[in-house]
PDB file of C-alpha atoms (C1' of nucleotides) in Angstrom:
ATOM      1  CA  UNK A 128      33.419 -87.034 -49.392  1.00  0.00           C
ATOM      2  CA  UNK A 129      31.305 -85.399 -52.160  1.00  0.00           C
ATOM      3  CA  UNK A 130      30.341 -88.257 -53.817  1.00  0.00           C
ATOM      4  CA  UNK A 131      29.492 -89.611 -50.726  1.00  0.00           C
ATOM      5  CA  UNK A 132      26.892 -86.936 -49.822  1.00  0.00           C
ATOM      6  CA  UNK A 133      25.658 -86.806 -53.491  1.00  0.00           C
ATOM      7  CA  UNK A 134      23.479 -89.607 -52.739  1.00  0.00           C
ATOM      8  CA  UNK A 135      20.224 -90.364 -50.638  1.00  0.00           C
ATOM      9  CA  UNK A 136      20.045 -92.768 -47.665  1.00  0.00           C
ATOM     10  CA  UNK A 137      17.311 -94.315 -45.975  1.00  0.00           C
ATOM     11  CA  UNK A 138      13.935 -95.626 -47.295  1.00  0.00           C
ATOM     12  CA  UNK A 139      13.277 -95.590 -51.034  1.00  0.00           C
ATOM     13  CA  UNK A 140      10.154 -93.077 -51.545  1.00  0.00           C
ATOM     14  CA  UNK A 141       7.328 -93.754 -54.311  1.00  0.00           C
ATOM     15  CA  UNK A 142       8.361 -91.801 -57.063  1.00  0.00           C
ATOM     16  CA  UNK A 143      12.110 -92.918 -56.418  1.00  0.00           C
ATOM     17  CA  UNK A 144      10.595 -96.696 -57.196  1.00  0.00           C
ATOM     18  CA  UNK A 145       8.844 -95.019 -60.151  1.00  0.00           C
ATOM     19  CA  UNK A 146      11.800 -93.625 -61.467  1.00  0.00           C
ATOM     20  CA  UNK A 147      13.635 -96.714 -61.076  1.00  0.00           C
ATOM     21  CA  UNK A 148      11.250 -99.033 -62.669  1.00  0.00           C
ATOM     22  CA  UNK A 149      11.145 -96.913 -65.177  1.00  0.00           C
ATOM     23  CA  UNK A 150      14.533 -97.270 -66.017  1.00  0.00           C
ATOM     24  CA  UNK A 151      15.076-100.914 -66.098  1.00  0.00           C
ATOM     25  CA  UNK A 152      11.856-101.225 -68.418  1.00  0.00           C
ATOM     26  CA  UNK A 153      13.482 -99.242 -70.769  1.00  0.00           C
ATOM     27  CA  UNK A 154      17.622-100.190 -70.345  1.00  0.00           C
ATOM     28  CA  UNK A 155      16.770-103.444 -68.475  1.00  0.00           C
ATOM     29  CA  UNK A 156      18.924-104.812 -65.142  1.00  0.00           C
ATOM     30  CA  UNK A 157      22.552-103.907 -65.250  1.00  0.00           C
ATOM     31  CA  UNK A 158      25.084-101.040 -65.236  1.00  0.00           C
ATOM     32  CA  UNK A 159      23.183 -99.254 -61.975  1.00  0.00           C
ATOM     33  CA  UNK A 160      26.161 -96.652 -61.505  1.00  0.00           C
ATOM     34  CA  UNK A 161      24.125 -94.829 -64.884  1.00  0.00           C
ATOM     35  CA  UNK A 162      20.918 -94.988 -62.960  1.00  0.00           C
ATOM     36  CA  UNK A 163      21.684 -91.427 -60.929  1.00  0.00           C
ATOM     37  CA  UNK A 164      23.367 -89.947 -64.299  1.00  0.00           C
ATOM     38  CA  UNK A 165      20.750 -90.999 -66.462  1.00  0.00           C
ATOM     39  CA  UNK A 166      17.635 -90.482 -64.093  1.00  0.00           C
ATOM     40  CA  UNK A 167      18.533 -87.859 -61.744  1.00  0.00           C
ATOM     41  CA  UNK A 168      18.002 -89.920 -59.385  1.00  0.00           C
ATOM     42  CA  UNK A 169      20.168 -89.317 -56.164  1.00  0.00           C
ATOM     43  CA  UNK A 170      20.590 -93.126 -55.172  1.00  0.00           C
ATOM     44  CA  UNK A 171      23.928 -95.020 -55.721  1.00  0.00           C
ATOM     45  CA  UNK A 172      24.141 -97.787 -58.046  1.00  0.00           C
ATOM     46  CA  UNK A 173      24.275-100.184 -55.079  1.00  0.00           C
ATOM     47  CA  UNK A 174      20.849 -99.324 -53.701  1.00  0.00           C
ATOM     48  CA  UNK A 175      19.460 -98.915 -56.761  1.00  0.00           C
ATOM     49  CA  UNK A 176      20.371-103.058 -57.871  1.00  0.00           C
ATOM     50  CA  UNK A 177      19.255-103.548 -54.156  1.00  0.00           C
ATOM     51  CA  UNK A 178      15.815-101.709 -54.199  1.00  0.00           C
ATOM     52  CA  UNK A 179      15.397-103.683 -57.644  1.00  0.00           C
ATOM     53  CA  UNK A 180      16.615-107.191 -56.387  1.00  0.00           C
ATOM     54  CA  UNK A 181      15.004-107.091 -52.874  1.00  0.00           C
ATOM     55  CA  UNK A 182      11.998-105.310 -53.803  1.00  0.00           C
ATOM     56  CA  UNK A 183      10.227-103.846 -57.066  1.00  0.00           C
ATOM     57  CA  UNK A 184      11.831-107.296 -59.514  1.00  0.00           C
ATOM     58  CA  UNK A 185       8.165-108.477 -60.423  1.00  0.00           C
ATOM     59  CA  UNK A 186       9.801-112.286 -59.008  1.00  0.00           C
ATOM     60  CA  UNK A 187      10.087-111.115 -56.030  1.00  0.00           C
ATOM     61  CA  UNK A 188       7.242-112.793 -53.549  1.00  0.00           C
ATOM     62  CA  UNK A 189       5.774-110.865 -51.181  1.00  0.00           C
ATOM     63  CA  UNK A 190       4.078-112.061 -47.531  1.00  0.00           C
ATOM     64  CA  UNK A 191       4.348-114.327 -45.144  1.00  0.00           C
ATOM     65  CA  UNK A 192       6.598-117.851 -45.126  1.00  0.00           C
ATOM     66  CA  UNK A 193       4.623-120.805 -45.655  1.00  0.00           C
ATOM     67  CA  UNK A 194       5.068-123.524 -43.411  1.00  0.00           C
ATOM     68  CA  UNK A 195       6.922-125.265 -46.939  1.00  0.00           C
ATOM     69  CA  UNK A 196       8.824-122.563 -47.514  1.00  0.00           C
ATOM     70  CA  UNK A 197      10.291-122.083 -43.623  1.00  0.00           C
ATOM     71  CA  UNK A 198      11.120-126.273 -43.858  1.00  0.00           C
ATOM     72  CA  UNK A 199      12.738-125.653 -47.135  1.00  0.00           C
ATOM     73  CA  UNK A 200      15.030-122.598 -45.442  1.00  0.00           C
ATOM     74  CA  UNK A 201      15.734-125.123 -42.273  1.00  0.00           C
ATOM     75  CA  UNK A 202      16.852-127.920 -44.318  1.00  0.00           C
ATOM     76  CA  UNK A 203      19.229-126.046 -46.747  1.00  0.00           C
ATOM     77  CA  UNK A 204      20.543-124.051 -43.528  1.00  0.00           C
ATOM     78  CA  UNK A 205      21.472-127.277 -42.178  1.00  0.00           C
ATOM     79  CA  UNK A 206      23.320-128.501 -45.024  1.00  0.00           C
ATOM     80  CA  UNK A 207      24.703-124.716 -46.281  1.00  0.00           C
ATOM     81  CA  UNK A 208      24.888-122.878 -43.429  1.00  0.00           C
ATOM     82  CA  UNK A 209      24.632-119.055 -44.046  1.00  0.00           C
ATOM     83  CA  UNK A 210      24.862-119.162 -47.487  1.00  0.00           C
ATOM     84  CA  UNK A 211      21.832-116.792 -47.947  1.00  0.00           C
ATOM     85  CA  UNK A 212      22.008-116.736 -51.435  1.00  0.00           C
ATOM     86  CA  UNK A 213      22.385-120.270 -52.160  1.00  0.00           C
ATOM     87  CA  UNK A 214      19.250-120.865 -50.205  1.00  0.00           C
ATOM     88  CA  UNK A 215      17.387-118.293 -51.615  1.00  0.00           C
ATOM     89  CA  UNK A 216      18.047-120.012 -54.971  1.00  0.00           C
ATOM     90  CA  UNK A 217      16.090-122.879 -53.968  1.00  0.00           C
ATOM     91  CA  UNK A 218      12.779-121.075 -52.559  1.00  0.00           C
ATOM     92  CA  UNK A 219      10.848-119.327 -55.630  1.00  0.00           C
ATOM     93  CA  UNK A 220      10.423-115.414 -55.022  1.00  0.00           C
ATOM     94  CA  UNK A 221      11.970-115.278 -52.147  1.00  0.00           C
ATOM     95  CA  UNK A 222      15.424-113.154 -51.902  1.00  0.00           C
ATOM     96  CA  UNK A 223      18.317-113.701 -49.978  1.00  0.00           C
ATOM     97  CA  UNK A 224      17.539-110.877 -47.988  1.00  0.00           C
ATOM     98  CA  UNK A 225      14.139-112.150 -46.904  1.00  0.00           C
ATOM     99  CA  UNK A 226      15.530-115.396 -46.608  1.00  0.00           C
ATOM    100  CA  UNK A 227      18.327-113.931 -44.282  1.00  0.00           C
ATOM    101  CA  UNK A 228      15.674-112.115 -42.296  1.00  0.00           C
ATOM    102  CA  UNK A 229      13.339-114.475 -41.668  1.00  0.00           C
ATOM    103  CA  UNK A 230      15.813-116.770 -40.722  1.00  0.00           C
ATOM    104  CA  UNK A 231      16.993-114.252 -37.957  1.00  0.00           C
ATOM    105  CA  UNK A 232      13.715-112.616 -36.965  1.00  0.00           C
ATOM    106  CA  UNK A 233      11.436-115.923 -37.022  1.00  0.00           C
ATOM    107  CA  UNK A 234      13.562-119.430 -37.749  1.00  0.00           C
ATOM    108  CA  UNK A 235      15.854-119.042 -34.952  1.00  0.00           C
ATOM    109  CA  UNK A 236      13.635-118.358 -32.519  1.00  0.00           C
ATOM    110  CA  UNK A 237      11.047-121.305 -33.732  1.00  0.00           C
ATOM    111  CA  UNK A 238      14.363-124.280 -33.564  1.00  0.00           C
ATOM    112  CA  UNK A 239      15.806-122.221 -30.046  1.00  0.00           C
ATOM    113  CA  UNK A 240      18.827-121.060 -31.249  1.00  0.00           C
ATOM    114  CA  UNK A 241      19.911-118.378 -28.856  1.00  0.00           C
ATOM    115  CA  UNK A 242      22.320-116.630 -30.258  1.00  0.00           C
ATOM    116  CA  UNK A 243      21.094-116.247 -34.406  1.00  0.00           C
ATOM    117  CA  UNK A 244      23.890-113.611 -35.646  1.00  0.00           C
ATOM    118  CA  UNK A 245      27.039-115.978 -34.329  1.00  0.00           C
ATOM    119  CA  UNK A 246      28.977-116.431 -37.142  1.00  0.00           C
ATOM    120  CA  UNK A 247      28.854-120.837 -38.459  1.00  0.00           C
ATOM    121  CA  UNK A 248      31.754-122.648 -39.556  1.00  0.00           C
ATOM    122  CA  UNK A 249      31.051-122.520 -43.293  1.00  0.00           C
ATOM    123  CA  UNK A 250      30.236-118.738 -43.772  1.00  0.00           C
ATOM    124  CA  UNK A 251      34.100-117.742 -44.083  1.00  0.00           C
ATOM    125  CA  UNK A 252      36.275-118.161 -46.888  1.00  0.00           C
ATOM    126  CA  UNK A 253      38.157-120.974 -45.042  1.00  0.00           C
ATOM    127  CA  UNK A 254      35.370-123.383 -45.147  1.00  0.00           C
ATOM    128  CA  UNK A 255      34.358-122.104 -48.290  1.00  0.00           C
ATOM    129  CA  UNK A 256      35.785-125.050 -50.176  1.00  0.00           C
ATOM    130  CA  UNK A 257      34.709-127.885 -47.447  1.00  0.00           C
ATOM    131  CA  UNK A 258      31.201-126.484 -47.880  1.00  0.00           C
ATOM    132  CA  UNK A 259      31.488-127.254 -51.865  1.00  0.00           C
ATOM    133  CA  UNK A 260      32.125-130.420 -51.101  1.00  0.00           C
ATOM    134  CA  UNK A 261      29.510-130.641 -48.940  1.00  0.00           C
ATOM    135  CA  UNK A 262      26.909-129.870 -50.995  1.00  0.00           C
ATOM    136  CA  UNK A 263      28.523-132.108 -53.649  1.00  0.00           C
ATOM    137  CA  UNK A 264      28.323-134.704 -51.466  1.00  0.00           C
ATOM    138  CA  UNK A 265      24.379-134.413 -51.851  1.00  0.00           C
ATOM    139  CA  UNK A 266      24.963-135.877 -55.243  1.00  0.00           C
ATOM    140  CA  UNK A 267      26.299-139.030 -53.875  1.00  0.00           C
ATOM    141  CA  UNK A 268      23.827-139.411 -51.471  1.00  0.00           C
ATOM    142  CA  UNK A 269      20.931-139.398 -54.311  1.00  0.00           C
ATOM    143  CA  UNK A 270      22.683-142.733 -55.485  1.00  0.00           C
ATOM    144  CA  UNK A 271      21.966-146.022 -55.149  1.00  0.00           C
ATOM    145  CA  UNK A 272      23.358-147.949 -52.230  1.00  0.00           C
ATOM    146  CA  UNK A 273      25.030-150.587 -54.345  1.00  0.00           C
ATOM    147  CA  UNK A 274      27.274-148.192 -56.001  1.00  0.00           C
ATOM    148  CA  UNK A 275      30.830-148.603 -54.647  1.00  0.00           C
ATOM    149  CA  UNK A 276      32.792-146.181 -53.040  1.00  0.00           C
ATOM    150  CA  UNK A 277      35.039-145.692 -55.982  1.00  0.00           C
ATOM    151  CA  UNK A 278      32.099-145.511 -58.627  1.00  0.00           C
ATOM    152  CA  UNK A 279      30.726-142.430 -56.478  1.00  0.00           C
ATOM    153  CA  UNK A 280      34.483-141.064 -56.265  1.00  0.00           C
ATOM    154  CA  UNK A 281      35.193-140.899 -60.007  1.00  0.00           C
ATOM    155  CA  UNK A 282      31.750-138.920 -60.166  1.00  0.00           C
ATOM    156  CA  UNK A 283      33.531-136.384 -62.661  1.00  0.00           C
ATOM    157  CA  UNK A 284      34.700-139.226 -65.371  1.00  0.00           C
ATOM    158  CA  UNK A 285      38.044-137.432 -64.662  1.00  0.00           C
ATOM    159  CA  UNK A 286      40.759-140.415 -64.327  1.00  0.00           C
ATOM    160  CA  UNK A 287      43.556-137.984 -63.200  1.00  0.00           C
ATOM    161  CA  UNK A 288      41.624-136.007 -60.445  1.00  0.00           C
ATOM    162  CA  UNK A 289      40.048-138.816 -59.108  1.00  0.00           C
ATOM    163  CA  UNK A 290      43.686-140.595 -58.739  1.00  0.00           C
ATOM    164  CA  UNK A 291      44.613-137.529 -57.373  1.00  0.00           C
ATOM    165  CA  UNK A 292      41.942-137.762 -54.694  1.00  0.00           C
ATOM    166  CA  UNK A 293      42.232-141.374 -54.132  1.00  0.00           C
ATOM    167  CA  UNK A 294      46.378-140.245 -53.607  1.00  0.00           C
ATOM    168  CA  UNK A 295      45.455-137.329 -51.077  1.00  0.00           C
ATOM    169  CA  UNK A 296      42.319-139.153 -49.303  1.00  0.00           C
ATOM    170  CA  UNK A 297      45.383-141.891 -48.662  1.00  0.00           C
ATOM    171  CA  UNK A 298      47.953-139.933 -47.721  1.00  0.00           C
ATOM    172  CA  UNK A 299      45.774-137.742 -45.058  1.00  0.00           C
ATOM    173  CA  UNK A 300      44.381-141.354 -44.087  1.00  0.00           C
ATOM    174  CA  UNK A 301      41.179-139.722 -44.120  1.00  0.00           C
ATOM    175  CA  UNK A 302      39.410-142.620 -43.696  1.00  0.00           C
ATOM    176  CA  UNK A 303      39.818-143.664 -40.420  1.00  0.00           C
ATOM    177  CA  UNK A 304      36.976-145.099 -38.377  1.00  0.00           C
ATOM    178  CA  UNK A 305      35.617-143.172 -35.594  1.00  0.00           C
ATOM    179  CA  UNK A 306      34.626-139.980 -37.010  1.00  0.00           C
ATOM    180  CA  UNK A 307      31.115-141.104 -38.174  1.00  0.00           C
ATOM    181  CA  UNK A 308      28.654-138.427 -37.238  1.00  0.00           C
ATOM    182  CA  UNK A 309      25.097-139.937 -37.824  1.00  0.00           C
ATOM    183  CA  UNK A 310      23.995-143.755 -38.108  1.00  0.00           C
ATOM    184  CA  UNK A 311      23.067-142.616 -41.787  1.00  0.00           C
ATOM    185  CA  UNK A 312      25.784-145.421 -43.415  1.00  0.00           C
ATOM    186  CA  UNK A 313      27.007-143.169 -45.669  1.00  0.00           C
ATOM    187  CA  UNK A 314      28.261-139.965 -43.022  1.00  0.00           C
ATOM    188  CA  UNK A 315      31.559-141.913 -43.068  1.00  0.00           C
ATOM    189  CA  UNK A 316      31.686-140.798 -46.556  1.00  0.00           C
ATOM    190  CA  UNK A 317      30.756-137.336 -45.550  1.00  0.00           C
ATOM    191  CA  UNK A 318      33.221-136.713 -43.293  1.00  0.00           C
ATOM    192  CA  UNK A 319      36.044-138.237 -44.901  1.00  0.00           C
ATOM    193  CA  UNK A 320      35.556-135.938 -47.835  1.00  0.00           C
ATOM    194  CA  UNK A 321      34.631-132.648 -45.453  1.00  0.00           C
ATOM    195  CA  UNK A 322      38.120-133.163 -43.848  1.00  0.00           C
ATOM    196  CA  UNK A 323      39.411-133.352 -47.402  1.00  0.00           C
ATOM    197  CA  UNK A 324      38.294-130.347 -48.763  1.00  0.00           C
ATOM    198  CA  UNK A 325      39.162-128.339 -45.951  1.00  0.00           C
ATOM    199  CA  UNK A 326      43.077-129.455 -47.369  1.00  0.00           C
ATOM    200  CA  UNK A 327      42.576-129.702 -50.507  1.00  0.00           C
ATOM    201  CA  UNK A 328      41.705-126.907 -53.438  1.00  0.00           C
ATOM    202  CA  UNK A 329      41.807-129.549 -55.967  1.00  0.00           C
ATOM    203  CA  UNK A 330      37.991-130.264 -56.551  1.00  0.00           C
ATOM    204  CA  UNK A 331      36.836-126.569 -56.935  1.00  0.00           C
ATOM    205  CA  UNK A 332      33.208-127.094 -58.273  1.00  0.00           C
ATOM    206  CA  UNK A 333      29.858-125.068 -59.167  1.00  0.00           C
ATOM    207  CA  UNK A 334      27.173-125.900 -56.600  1.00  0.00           C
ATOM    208  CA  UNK A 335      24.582-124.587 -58.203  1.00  0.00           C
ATOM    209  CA  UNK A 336      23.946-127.306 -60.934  1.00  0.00           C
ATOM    210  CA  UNK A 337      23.504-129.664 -57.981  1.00  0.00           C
ATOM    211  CA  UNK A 338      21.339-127.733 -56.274  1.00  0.00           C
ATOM    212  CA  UNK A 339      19.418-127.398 -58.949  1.00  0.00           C
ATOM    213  CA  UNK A 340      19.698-130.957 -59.963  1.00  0.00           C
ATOM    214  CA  UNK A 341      17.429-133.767 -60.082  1.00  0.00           C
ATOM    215  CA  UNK A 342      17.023-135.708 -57.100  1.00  0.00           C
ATOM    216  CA  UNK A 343      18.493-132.581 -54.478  1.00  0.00           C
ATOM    217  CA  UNK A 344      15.644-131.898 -52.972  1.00  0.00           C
ATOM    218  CA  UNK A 345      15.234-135.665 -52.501  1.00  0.00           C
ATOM    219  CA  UNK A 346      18.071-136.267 -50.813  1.00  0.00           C
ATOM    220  CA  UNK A 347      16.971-132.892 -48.692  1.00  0.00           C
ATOM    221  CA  UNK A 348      14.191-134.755 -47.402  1.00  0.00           C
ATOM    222  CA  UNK A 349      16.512-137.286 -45.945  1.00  0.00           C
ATOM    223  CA  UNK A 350      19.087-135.315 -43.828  1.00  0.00           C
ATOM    224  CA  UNK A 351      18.656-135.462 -40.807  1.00  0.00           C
ATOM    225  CA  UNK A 352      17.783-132.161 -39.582  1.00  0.00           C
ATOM    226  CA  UNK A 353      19.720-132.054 -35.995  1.00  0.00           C
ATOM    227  CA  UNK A 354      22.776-132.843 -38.011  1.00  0.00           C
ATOM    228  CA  UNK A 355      24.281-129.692 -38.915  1.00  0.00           C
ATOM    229  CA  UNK A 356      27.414-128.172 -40.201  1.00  0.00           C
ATOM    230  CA  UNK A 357      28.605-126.975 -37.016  1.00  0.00           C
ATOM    231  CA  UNK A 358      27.904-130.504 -35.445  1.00  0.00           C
ATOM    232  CA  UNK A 359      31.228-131.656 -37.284  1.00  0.00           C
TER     233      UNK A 359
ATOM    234  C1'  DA B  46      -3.274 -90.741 -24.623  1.00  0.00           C
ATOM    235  C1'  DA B  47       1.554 -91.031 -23.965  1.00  0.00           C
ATOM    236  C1'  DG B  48       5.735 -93.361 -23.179  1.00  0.00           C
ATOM    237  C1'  DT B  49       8.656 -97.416 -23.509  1.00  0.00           C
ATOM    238  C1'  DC B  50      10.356-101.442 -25.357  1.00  0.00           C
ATOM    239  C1'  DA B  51      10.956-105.221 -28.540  1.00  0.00           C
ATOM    240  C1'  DA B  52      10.317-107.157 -33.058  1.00  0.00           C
ATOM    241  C1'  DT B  53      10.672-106.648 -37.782  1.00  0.00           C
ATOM    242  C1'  DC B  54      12.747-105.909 -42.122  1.00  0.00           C
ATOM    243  C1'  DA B  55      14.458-102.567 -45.647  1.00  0.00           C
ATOM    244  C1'  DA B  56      18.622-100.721 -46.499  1.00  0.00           C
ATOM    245  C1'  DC B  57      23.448 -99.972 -45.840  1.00  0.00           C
ATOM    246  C1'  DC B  58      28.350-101.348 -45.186  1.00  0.00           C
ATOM    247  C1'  DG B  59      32.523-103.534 -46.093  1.00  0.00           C
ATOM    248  C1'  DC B  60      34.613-106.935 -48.365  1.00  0.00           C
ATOM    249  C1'  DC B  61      35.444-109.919 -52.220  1.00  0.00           C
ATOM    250  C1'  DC B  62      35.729-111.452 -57.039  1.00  0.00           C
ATOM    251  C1'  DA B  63      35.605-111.313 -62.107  1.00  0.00           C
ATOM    252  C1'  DG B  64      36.254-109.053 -66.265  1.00  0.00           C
ATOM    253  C1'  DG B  65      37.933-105.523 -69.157  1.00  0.00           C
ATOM    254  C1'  DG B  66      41.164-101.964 -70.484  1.00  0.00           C
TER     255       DG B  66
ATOM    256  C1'  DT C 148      50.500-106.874 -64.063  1.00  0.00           C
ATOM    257  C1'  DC C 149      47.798-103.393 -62.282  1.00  0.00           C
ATOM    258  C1'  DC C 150      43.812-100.678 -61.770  1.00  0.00           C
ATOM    259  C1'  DC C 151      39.026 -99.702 -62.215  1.00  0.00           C
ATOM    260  C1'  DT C 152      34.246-100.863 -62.370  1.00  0.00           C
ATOM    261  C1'  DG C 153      30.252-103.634 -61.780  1.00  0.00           C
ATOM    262  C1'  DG C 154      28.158-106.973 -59.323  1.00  0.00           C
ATOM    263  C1'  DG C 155      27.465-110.174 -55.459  1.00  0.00           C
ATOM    264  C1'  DC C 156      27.573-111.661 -50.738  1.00  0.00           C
ATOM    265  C1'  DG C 157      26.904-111.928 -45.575  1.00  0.00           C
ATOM    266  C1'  DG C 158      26.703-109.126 -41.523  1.00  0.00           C
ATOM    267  C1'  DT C 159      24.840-105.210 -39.364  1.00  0.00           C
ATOM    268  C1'  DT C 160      22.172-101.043 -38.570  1.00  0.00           C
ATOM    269  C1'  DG C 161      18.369 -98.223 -37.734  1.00  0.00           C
ATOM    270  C1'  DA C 162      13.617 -96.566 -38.888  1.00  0.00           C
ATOM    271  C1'  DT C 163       9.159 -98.149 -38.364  1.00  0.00           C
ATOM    272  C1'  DT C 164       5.535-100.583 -36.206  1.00  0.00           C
ATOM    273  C1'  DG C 165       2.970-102.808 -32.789  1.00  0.00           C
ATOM    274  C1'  DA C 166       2.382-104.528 -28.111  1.00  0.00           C
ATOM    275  C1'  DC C 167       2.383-103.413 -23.588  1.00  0.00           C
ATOM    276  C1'  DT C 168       2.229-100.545 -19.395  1.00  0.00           C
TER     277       DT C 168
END
DNA sequence: AAGTCAATCAACCGCCCAGGG
DNA sequence: TCCCTGGGCGGTTGATTGACT
């Protein structure tokens, strides 16, 4: 309860920012439970990385969306779904709070959606590992069209996992017609592997290197944007 | 000018995870 | 193995601001 009241609420003042720039010039970003200690300064470590992320980081970009940035944030919502800080990763200077906000406040209202704070299928932990896969999908998208299905299955070089995918994919008989989602050729693809994931742990991957990889933003340009995650 | 309401967005909350002791 | 701490995330809150009456 004390350590509760020891610290400040509410709105970060000027000299509060001061104090707090000050610090990370000197100790850099990092260990922000030594901020009030060190500083006097009667915020909790929390708000302090917060104030610094969201706010005084000299990457942050301040303003308005442009009308690049807001297409950007509607594609990767499509294909991510509330990952804030995923998409935020892919628009310079802009943080995940922004990103979350003006998705709320502005993007929501722009596409219609009625009801922005409703919780999508791939925001809980559930999903978490069928919206991996969904991103790494992407990758396979960005290749050629002659590539076979196995080529873009063994995309790892891993001979064991990808026999163990090729056993479960079979098994599950995941790849029965009827559950294609878009007349893109490859969303049979898609969904065969998003109903995979969703029982299967096996391919747990880093998204980040293929968001951040050649060709992503690419592939961005093609999907369709009516075709979301919820649409599955 | 004063009051009301809605929009905006900075900040907080609660939960989770990873790493270290 | 357990506990603690730091850091990160998405959802939510509430103070501020501006439009409207």
């Amino acid at each position: 309860m004390e350590v509760e009241n020891r610290y400040k609420k509410g709105l970060w003042t000027e000299e509060e920012d001061r104090i707090l720039l000050d610090y990370v010039r000197v100790h850099g970003r990092g260990k922000w439970n030594r901020i009030s200690k060190m500083t006097g300064l009667q915020r909790c470590g929390k708000s302090c990385r917060l104030r610094w992320l969201n706010y005084l980081s000299p990457t942050v970009k301040r303003g308005g969306f442009s009308e690049e940035e807001e297409d950007l944030i509607i594609r990767l919502h499509n294909l991510l779904g509330n990952r804030w800080s995923l998409i935020a990763g892919r628009v310079p200077g802009r943080t995940d709070n922004q990103v979350k906000n003006h998705w709320n406040t502005h993007l929501c209202k722009k596409l219609g959606i009625k009801n922005p704070n409703k919780k999508v299928v791939g925001t809980s932990k559930k999903t978490h590992s069928a919206l991996l896969h969904r991103v790494e999908d992407s990758q396979f998208q960005t290749l050629s069209s002659t590539d076979s299905l196995d080529s873009k299955l063994c995309h790892n070089g891993d001979d064991h996992d990808h026999n163990k995918f090729m056993e479960v994919m079979e098994s599950e008989n995941l790849f029965t017609p009827g559950t294609a989602v878009s007349n893109n050729g490859e969303s049979q693809w898609m969904m065969s592997k998003q109903y995979f994931a969703e029982l299967s742990p096996l391919f747990q991957v880093d998204y980040q290197p293929i968001l951040e990889s050649p060709g992503f933003l690419e592939f961005l340009d093609g999907f369709p944007l009516d075709l979301t995650w919820q649409s599955f």
